JSON list of C-alpha atoms in Angstrom, two decimals:
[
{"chain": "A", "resi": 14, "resn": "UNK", "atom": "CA", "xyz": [-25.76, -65.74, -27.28]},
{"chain": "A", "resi": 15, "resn": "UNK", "atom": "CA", "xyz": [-25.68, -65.67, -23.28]},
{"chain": "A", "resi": 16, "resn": "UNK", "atom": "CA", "xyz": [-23.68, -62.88, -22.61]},
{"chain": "A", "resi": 17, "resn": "UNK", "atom": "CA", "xyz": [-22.94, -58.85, -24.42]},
{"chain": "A", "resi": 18, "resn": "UNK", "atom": "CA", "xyz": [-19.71, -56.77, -23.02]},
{"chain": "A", "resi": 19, "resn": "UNK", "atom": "CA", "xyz": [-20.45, -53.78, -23.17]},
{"chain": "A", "resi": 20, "resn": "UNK", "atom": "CA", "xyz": [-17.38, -51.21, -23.20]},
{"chain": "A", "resi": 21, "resn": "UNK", "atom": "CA", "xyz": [-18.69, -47.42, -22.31]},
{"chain": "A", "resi": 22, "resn": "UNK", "atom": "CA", "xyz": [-16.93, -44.24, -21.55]},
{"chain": "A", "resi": 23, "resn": "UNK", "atom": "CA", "xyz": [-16.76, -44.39, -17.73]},
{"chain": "A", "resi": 24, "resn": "UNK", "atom": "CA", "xyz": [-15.99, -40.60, -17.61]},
{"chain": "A", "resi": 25, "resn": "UNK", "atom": "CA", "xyz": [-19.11, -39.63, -19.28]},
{"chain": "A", "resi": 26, "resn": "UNK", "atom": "CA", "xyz": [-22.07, -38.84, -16.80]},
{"chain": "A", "resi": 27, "resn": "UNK", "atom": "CA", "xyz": [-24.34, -39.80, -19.26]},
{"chain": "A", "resi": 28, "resn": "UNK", "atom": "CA", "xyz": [-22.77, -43.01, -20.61]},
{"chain": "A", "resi": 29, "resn": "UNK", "atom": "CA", "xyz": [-22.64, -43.86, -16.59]},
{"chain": "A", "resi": 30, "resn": "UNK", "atom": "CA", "xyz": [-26.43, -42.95, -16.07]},
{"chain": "A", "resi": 31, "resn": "UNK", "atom": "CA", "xyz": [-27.74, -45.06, -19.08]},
{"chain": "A", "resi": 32, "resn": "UNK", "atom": "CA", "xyz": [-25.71, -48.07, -17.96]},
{"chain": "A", "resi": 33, "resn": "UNK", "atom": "CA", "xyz": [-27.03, -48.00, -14.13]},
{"chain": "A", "resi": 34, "resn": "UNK", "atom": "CA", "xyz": [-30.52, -47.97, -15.62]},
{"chain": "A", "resi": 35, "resn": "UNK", "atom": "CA", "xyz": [-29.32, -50.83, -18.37]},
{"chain": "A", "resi": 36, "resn": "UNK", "atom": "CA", "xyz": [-28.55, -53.06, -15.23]},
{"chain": "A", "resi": 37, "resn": "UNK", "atom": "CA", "xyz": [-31.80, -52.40, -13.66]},
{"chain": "A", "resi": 38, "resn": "UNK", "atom": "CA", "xyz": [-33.51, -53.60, -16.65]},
{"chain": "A", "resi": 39, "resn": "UNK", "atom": "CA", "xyz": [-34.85, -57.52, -16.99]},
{"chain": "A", "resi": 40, "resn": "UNK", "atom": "CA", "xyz": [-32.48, -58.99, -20.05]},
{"chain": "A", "resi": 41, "resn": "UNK", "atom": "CA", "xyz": [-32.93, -61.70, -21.91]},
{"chain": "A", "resi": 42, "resn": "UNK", "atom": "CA", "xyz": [-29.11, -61.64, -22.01]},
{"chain": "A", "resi": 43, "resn": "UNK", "atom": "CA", "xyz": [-27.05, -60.84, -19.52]},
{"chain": "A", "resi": 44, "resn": "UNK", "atom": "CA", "xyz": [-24.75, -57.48, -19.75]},
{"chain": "A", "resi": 45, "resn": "UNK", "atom": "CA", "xyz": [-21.68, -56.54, -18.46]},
{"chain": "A", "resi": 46, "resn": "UNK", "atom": "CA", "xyz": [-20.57, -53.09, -18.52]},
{"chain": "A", "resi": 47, "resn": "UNK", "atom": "CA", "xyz": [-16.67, -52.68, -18.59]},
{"chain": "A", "resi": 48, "resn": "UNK", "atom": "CA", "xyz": [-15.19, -48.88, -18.59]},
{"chain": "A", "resi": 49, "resn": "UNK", "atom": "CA", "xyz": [-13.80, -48.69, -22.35]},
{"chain": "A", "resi": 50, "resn": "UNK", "atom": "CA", "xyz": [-10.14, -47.26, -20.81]},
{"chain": "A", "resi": 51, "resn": "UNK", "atom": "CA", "xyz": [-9.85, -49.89, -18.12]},
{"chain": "A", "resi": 52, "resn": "UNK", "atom": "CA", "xyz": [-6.69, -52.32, -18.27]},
{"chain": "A", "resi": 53, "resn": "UNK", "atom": "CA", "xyz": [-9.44, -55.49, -18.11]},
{"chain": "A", "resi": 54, "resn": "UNK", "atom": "CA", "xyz": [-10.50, -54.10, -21.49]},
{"chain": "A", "resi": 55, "resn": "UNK", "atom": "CA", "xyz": [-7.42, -53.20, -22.61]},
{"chain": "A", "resi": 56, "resn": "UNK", "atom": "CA", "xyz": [-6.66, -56.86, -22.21]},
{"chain": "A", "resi": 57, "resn": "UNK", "atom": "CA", "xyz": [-10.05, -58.70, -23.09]},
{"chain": "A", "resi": 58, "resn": "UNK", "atom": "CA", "xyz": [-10.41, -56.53, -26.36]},
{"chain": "A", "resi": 59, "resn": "UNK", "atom": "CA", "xyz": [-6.58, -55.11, -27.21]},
{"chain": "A", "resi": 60, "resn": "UNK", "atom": "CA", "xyz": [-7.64, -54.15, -30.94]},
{"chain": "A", "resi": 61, "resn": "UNK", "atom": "CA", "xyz": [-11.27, -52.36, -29.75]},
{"chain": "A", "resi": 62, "resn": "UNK", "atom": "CA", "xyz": [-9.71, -50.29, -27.20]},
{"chain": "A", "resi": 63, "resn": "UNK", "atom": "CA", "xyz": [-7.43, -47.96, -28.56]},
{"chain": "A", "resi": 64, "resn": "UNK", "atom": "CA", "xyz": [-9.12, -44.68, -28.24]},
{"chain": "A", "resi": 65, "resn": "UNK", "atom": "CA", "xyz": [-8.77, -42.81, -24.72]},
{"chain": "A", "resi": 66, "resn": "UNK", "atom": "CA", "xyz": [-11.65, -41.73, -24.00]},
{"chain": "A", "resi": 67, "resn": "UNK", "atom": "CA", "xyz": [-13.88, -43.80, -26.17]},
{"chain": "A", "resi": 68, "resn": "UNK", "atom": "CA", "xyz": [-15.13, -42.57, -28.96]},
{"chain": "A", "resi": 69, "resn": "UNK", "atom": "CA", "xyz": [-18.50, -44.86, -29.14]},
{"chain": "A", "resi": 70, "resn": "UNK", "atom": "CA", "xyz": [-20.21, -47.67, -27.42]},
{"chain": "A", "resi": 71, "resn": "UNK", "atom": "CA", "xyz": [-19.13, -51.03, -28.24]},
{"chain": "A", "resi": 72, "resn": "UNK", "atom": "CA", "xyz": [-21.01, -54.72, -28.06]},
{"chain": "A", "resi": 73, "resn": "UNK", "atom": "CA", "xyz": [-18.89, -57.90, -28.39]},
{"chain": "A", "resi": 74, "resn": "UNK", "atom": "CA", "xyz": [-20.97, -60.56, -28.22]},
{"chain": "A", "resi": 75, "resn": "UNK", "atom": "CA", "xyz": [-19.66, -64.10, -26.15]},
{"chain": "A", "resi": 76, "resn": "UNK", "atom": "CA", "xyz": [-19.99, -65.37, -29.41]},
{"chain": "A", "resi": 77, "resn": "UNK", "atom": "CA", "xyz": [-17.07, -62.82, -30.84]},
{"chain": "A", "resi": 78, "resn": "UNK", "atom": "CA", "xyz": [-19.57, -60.85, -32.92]},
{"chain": "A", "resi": 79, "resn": "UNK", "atom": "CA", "xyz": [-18.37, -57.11, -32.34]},
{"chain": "A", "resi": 80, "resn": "UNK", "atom": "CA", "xyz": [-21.64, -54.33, -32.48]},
{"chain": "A", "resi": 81, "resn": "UNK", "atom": "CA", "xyz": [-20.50, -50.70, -32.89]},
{"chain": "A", "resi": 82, "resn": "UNK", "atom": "CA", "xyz": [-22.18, -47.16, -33.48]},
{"chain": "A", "resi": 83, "resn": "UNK", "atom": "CA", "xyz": [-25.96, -47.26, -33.99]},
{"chain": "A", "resi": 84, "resn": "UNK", "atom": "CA", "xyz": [-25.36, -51.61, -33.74]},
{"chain": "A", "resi": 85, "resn": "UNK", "atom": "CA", "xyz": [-24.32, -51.27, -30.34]},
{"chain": "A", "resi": 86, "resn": "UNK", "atom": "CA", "xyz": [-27.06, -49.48, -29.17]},
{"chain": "A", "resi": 87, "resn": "UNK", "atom": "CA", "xyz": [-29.66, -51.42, -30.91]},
{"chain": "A", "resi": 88, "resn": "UNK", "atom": "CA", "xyz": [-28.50, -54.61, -29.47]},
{"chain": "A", "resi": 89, "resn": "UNK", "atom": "CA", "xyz": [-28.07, -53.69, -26.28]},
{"chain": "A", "resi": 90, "resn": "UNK", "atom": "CA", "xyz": [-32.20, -52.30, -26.41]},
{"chain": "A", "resi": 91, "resn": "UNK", "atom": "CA", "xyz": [-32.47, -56.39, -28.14]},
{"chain": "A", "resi": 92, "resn": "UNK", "atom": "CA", "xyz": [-30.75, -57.49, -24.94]},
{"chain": "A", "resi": 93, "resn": "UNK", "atom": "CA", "xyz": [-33.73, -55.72, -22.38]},
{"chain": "A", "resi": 94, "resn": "UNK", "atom": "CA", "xyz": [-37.16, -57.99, -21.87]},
{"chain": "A", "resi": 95, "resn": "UNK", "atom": "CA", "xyz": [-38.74, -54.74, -22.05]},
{"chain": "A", "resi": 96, "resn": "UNK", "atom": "CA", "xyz": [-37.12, -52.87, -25.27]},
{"chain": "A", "resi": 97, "resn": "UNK", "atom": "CA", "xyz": [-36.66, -55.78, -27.67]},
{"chain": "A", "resi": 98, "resn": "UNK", "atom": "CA", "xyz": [-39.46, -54.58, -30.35]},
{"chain": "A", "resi": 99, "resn": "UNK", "atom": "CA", "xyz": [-38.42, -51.53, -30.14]},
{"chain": "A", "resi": 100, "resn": "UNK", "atom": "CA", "xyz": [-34.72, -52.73, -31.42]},
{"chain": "A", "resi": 101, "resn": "UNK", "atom": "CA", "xyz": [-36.27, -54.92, -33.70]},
{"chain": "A", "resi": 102, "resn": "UNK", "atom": "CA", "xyz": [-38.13, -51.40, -34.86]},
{"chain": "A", "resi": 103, "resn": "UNK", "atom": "CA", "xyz": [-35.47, -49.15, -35.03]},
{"chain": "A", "resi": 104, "resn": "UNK", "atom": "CA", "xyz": [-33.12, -51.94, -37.14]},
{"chain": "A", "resi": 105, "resn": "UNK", "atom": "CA", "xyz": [-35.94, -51.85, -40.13]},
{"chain": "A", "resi": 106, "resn": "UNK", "atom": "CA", "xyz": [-34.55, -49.83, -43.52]},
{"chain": "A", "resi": 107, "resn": "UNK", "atom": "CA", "xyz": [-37.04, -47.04, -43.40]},
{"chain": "A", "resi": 108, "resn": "UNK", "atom": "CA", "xyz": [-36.67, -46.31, -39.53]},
{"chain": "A", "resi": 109, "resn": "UNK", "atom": "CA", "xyz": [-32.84, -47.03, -39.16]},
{"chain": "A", "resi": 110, "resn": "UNK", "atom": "CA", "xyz": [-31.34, -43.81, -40.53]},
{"chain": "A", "resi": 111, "resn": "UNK", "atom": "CA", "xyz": [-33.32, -42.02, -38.08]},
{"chain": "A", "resi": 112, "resn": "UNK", "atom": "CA", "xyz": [-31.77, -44.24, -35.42]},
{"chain": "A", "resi": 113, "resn": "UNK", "atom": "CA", "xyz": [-28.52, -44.06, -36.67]},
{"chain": "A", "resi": 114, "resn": "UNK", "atom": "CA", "xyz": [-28.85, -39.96, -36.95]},
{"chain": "A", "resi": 115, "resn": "UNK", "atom": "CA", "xyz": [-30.22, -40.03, -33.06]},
{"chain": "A", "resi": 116, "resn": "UNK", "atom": "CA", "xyz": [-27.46, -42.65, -31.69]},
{"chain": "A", "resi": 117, "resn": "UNK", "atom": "CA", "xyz": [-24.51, -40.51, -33.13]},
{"chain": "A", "resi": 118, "resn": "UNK", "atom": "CA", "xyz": [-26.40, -36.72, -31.51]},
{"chain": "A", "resi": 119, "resn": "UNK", "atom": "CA", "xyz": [-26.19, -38.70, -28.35]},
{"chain": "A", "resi": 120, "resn": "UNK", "atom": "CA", "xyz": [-22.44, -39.98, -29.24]},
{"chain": "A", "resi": 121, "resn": "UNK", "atom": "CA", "xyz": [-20.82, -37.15, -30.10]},
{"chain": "A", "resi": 122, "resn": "UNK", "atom": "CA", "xyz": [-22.49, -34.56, -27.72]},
{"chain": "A", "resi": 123, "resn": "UNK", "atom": "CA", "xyz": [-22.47, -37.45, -24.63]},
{"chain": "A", "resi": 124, "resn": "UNK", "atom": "CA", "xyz": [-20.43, -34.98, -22.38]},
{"chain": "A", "resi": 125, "resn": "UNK", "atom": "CA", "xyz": [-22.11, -31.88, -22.94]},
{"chain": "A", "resi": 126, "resn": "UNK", "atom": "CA", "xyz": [-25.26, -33.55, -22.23]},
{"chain": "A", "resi": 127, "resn": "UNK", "atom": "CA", "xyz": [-23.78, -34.79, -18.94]},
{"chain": "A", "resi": 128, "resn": "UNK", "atom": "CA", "xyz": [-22.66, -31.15, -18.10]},
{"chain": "A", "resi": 129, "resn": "UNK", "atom": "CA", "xyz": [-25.69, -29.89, -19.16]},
{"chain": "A", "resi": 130, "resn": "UNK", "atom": "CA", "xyz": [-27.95, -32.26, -16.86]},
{"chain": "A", "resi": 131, "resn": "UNK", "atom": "CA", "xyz": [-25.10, -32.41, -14.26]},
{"chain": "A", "resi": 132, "resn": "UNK", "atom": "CA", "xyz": [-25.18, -35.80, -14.48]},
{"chain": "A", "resi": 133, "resn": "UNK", "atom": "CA", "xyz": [-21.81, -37.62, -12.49]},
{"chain": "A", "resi": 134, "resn": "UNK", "atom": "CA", "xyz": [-19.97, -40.08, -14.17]},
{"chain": "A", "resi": 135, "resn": "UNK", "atom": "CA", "xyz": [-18.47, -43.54, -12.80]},
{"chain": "A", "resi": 136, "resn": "UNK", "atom": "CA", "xyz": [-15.07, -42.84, -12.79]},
{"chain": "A", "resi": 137, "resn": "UNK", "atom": "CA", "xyz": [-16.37, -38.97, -10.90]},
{"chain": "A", "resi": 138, "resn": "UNK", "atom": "CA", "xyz": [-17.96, -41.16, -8.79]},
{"chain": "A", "resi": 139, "resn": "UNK", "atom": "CA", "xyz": [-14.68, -43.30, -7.99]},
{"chain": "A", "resi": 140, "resn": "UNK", "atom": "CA", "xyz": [-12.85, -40.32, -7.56]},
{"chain": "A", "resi": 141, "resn": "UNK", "atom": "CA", "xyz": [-14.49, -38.69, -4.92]},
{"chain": "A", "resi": 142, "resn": "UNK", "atom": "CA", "xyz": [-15.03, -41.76, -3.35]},
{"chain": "A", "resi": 143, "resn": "UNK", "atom": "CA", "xyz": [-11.42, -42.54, -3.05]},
{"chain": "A", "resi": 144, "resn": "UNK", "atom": "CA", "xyz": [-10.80, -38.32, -1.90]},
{"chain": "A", "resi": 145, "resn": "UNK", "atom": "CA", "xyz": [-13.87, -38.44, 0.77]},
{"chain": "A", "resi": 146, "resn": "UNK", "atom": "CA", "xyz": [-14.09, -41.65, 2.85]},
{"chain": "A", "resi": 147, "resn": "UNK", "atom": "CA", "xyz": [-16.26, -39.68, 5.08]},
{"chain": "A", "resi": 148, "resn": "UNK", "atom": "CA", "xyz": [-19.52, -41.57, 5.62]},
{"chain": "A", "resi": 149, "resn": "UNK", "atom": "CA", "xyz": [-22.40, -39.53, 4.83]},
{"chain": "A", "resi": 150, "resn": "UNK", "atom": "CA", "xyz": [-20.51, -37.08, 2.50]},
{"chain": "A", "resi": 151, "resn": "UNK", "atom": "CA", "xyz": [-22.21, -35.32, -0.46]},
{"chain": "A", "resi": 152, "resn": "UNK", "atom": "CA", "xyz": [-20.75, -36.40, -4.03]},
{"chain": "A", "resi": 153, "resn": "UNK", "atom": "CA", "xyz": [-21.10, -33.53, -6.67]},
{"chain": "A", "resi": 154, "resn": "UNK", "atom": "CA", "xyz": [-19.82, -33.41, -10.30]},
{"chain": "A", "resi": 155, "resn": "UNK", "atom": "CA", "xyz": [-16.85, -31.20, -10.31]},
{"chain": "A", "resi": 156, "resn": "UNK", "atom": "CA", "xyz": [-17.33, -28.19, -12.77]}
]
């Protein structure tokens, strides 16, 4: 395995901030981060990308193996030089109920979280940036 997609919700200020600090990462494996409701996934992964907005993170592997809900997040952590035990970790029996309980919190209250730490999604970001093509303008999450 060379390569993980990685399909997020691009309207989530959270799901935005973990992948910008994903890509700053060292990986083993590369990772590229496509927005979940974009037409390129849409048309790379037609049967994962029904649900607008995304109901969970999803891993398809270059090899075609397809990583969702607790999975996804645990092989994305096996993917970082830095995080790799600690997949390896969370993934044993006794431990991985735990993980699975934490990764579906973090799932299912991803935008309040983002509200809550006013935290500006990609597609917030794209937004404003298409509204305010002034240089040196201030881009806030809009409440």
């Amino acid at each position: 395995m060379k390569r993980l997609y990685v399909l997020y919700d691009a309207n989530c200020g959270l799901c935005s901030r973990i992948r910008r600090w994903v890509e700053g990462q060292p990986a083993f494996v590369e990772l590229e981060f496509i927005s979940a409701g974009s037409s390129r996934a849409r048309r790379w992964f037609p049967t994962l990308t029904r649900m607008d907005p995304p109901e969970e993170l999803l891993v398809v592997s270059d090899e075609g193996a397809v990583y969702r809900e607790d999975s996804s997040w645990i092989i994305v952590l096996w993917a970082l030089e830095g995080y790799r035990e600690w997949s390896m970790r969370l993934s044993r029996p006794w431990l991985l109920p735990y993980a699975r309980q934490a990764f579906g919190l973090l799932t299912e209250n991803r935008h309040r979280l983002s509200d809550w730490l006013g935290l500006v999604s990609d597609g917030d970001l794209v937004e404003a940036l298409r509204n305010h093509s002034t240089p040196g303008c201030v881009i806030r999450r809009p409440t």
